[in-house]
mmCIF file of N, CA and C in Angstrom:
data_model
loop_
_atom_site.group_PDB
_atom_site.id
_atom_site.type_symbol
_atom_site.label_atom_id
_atom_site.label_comp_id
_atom_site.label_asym_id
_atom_site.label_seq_id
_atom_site.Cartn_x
_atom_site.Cartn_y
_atom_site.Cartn_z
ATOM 1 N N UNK A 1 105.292 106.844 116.686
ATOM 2 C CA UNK A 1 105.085 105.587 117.381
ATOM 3 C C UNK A 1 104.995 105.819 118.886
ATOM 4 N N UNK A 2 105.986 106.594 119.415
ATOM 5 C CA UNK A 2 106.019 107.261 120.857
ATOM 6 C C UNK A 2 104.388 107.444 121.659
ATOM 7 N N UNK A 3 104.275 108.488 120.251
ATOM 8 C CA UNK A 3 102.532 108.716 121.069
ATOM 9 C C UNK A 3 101.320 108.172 120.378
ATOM 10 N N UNK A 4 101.285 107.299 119.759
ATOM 11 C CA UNK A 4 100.312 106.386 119.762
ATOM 12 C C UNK A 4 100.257 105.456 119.936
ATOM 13 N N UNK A 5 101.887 104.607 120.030
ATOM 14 C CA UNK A 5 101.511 103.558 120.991
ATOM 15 C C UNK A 5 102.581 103.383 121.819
ATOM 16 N N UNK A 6 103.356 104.347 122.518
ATOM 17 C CA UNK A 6 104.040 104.416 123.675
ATOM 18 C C UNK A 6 105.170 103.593 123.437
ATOM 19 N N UNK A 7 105.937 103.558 122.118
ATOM 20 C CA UNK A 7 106.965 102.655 121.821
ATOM 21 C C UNK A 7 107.910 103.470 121.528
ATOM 22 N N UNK A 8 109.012 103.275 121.533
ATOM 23 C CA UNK A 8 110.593 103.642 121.245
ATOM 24 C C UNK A 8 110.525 103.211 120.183
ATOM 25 N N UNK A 9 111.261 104.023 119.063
ATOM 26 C CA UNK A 9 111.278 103.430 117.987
ATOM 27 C C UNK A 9 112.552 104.502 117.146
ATOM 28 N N UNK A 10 112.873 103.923 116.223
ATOM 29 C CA UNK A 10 113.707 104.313 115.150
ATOM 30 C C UNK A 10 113.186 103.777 113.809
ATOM 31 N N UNK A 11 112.775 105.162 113.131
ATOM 32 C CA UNK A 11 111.646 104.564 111.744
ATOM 33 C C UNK A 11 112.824 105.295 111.076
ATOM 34 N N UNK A 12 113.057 103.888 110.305
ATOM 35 C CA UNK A 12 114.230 103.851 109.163
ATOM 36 C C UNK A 12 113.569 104.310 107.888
ATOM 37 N N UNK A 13 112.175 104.052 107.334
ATOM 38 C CA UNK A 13 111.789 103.852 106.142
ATOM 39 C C UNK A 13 110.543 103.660 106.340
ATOM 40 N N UNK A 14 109.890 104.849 105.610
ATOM 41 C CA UNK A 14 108.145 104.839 105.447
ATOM 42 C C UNK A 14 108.867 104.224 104.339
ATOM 43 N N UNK A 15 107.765 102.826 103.933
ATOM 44 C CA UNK A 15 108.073 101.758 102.870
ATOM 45 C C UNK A 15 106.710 102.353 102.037
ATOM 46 N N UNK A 16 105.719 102.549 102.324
ATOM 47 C CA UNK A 16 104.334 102.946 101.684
ATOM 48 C C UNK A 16 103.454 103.514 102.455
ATOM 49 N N UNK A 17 102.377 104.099 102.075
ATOM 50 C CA UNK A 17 101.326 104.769 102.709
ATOM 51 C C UNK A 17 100.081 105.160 101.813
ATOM 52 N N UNK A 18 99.134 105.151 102.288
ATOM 53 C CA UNK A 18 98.110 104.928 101.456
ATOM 54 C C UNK A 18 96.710 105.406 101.972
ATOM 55 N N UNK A 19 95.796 106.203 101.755
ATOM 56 C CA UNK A 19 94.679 106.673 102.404
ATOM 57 C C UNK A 19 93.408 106.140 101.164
ATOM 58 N N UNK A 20 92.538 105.682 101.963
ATOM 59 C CA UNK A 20 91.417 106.123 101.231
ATOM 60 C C UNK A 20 90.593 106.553 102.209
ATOM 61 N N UNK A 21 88.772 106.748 101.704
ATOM 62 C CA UNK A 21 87.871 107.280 102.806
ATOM 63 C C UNK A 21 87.658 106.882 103.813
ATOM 64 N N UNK A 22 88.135 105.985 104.133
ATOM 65 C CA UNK A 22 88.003 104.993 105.504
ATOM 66 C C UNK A 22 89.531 104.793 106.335
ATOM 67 N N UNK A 23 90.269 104.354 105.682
ATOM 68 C CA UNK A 23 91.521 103.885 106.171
ATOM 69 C C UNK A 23 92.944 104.593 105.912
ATOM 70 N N UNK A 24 93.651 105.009 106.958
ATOM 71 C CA UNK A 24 95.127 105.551 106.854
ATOM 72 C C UNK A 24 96.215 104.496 106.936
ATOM 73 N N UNK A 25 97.050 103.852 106.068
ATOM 74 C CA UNK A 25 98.195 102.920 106.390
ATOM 75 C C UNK A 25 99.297 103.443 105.806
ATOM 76 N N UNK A 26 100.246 103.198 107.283
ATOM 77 C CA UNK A 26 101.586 103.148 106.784
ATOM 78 C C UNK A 26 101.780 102.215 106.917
ATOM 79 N N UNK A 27 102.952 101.912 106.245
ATOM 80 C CA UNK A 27 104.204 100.826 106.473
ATOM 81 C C UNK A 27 105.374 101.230 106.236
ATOM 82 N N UNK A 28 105.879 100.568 108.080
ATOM 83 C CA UNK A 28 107.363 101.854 108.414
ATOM 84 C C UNK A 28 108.249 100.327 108.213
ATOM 85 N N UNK A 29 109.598 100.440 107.960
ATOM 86 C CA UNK A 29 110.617 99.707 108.266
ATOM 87 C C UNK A 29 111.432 100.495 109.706
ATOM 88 N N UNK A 30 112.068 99.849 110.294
ATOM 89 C CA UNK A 30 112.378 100.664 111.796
ATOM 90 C C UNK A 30 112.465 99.529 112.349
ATOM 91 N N UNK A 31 113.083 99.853 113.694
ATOM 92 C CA UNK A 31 113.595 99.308 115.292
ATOM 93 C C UNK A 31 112.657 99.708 116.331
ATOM 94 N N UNK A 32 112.333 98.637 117.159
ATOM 95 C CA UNK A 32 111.692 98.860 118.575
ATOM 96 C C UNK A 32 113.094 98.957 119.809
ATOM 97 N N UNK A 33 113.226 100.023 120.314
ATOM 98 C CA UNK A 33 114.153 100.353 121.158
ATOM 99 C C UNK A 33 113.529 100.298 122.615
ATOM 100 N N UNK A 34 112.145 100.101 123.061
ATOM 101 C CA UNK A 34 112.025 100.227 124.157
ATOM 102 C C UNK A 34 110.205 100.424 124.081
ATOM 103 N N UNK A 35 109.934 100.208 125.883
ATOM 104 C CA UNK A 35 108.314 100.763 125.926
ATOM 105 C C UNK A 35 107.433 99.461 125.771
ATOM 106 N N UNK A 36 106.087 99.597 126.072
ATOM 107 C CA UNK A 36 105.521 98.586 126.093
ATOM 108 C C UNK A 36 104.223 98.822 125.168
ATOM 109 N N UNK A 37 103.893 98.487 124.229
ATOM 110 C CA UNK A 37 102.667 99.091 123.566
ATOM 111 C C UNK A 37 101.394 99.624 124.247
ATOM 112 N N UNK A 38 100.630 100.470 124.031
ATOM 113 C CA UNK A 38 99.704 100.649 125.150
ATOM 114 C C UNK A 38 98.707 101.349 123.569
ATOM 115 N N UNK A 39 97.284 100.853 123.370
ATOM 116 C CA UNK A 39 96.831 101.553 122.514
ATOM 117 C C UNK A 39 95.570 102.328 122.968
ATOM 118 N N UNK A 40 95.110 103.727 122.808
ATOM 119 C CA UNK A 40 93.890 104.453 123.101
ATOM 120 C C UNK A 40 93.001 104.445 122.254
ATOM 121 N N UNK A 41 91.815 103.313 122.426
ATOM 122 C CA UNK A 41 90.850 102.678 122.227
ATOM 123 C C UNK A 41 89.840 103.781 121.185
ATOM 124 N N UNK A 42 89.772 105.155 121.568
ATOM 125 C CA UNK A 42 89.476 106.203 120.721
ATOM 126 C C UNK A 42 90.184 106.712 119.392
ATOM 127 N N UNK A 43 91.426 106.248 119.480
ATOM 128 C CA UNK A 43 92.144 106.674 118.527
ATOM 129 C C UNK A 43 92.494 105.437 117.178
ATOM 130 N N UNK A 44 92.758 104.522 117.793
ATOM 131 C CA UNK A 44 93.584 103.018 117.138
ATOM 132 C C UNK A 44 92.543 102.161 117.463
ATOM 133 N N UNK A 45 91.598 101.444 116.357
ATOM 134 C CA UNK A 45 91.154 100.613 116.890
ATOM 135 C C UNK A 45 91.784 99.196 116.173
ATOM 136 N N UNK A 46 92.828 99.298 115.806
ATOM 137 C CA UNK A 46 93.568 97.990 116.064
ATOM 138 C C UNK A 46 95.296 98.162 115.600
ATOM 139 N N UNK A 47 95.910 97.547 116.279
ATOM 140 C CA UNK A 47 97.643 97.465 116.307
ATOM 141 C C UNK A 47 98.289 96.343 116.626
ATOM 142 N N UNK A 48 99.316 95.442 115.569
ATOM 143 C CA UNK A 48 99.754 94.536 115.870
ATOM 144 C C UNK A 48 101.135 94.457 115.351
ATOM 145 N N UNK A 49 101.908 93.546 115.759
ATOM 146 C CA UNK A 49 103.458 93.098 115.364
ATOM 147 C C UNK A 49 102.957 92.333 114.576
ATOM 148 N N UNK A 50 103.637 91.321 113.893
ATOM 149 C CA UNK A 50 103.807 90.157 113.464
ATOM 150 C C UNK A 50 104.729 89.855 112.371
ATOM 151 N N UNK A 51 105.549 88.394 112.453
ATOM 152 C CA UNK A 51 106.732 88.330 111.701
ATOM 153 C C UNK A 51 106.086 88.270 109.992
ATOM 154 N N UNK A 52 107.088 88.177 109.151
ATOM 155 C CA UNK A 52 106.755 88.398 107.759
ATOM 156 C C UNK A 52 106.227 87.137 107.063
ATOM 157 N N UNK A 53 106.416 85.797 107.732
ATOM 158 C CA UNK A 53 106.029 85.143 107.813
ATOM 159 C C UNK A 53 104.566 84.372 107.918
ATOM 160 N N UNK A 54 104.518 85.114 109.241
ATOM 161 C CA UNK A 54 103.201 84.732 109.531
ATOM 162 C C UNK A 54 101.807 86.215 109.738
ATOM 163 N N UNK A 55 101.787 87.064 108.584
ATOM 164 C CA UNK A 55 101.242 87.986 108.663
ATOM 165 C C UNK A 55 99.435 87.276 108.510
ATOM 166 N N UNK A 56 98.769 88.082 108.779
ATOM 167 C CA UNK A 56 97.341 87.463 109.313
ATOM 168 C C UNK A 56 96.582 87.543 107.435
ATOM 169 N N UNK A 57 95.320 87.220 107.950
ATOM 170 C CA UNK A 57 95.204 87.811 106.148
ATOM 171 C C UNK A 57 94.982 89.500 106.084
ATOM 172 N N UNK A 58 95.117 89.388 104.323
ATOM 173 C CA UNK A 58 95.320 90.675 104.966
ATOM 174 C C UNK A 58 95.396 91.005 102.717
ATOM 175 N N UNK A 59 94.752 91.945 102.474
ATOM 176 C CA UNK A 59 94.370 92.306 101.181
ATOM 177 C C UNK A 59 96.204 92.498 100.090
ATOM 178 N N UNK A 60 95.426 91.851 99.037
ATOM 179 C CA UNK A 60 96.943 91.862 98.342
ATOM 180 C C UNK A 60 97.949 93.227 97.710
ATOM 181 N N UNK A 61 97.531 94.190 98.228
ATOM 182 C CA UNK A 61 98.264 95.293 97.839
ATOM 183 C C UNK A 61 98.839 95.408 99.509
ATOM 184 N N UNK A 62 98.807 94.581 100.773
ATOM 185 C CA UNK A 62 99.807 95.186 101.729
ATOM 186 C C UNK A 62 100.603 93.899 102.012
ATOM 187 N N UNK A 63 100.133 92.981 101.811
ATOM 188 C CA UNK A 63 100.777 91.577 101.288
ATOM 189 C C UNK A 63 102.397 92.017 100.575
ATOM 190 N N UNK A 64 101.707 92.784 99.273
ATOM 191 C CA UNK A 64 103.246 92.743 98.336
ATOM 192 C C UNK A 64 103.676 93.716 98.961
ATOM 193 N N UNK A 65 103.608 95.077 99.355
ATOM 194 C CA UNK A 65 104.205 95.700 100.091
ATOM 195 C C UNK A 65 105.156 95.245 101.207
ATOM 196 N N UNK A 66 104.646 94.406 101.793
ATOM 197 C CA UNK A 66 105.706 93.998 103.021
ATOM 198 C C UNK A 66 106.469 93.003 102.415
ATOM 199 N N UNK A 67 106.040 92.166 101.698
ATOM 200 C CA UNK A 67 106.593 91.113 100.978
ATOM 201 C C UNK A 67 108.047 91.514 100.375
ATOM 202 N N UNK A 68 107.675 93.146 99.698
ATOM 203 C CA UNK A 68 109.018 94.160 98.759
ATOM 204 C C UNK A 68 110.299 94.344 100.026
ATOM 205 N N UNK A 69 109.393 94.951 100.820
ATOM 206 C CA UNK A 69 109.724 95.352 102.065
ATOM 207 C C UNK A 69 111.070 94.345 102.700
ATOM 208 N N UNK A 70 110.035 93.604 102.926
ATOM 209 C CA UNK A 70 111.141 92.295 103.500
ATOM 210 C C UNK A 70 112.465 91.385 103.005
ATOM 211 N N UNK A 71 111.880 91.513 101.464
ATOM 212 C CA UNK A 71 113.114 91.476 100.493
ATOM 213 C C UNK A 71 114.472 92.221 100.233
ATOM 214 N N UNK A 72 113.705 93.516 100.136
ATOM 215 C CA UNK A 72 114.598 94.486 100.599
ATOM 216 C C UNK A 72 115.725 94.376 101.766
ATOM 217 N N UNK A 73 114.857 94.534 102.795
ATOM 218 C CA UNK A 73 115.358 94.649 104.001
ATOM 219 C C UNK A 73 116.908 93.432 104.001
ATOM 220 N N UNK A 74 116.151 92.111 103.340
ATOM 221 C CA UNK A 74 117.217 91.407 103.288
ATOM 222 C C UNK A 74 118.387 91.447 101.974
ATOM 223 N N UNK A 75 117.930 92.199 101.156
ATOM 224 C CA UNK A 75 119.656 92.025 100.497
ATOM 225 C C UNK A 75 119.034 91.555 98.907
ATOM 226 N N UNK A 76 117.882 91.062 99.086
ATOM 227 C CA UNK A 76 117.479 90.201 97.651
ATOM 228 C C UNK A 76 116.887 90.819 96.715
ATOM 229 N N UNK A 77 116.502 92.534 97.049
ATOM 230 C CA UNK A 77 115.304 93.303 96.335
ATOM 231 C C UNK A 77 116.387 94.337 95.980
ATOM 232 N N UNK A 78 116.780 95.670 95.516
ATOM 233 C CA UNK A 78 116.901 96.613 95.805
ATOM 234 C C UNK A 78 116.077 97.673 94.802
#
């Protein structure tokens, strides 16, 4: 996270990860400790926060992933 987008972080939990020919995703569980995001336009062409709530759309295999994720995180999944 440090060097790609200049954030402090503490990654508790790669939750999933997934490649195909086009696309690399993780999904980390973790803490932002510091830093301001900064992304290099060559490398990342897109990076966002957003609560679990209000995630953007977004295809149903990373949907349930965070969905597990978030359950988890709270106490209701294990």
């Amino acid at each position: 996270m440090k060097e790609e987008l200049a954030l402090e972080t503490s990654a508790e939990e790669v939750v999933c990860h997934r490649a195909t020919r086009r696309v690399l995703e993780f999904y980390l569980l973790g803490r932002i400790g510091g830093g301001q995001m900064k992304i290099d336009p060559v490398e990342i062409l897109e990076a966002r926060f957003f609560e679990a709530d209000e995630l953007p759309p977004m295809e149903p295999f990373g949907r349930k992933v965070v969905r597990q994720a978030v359950l988890r995180h709270q106490g209701w999944v294990q």
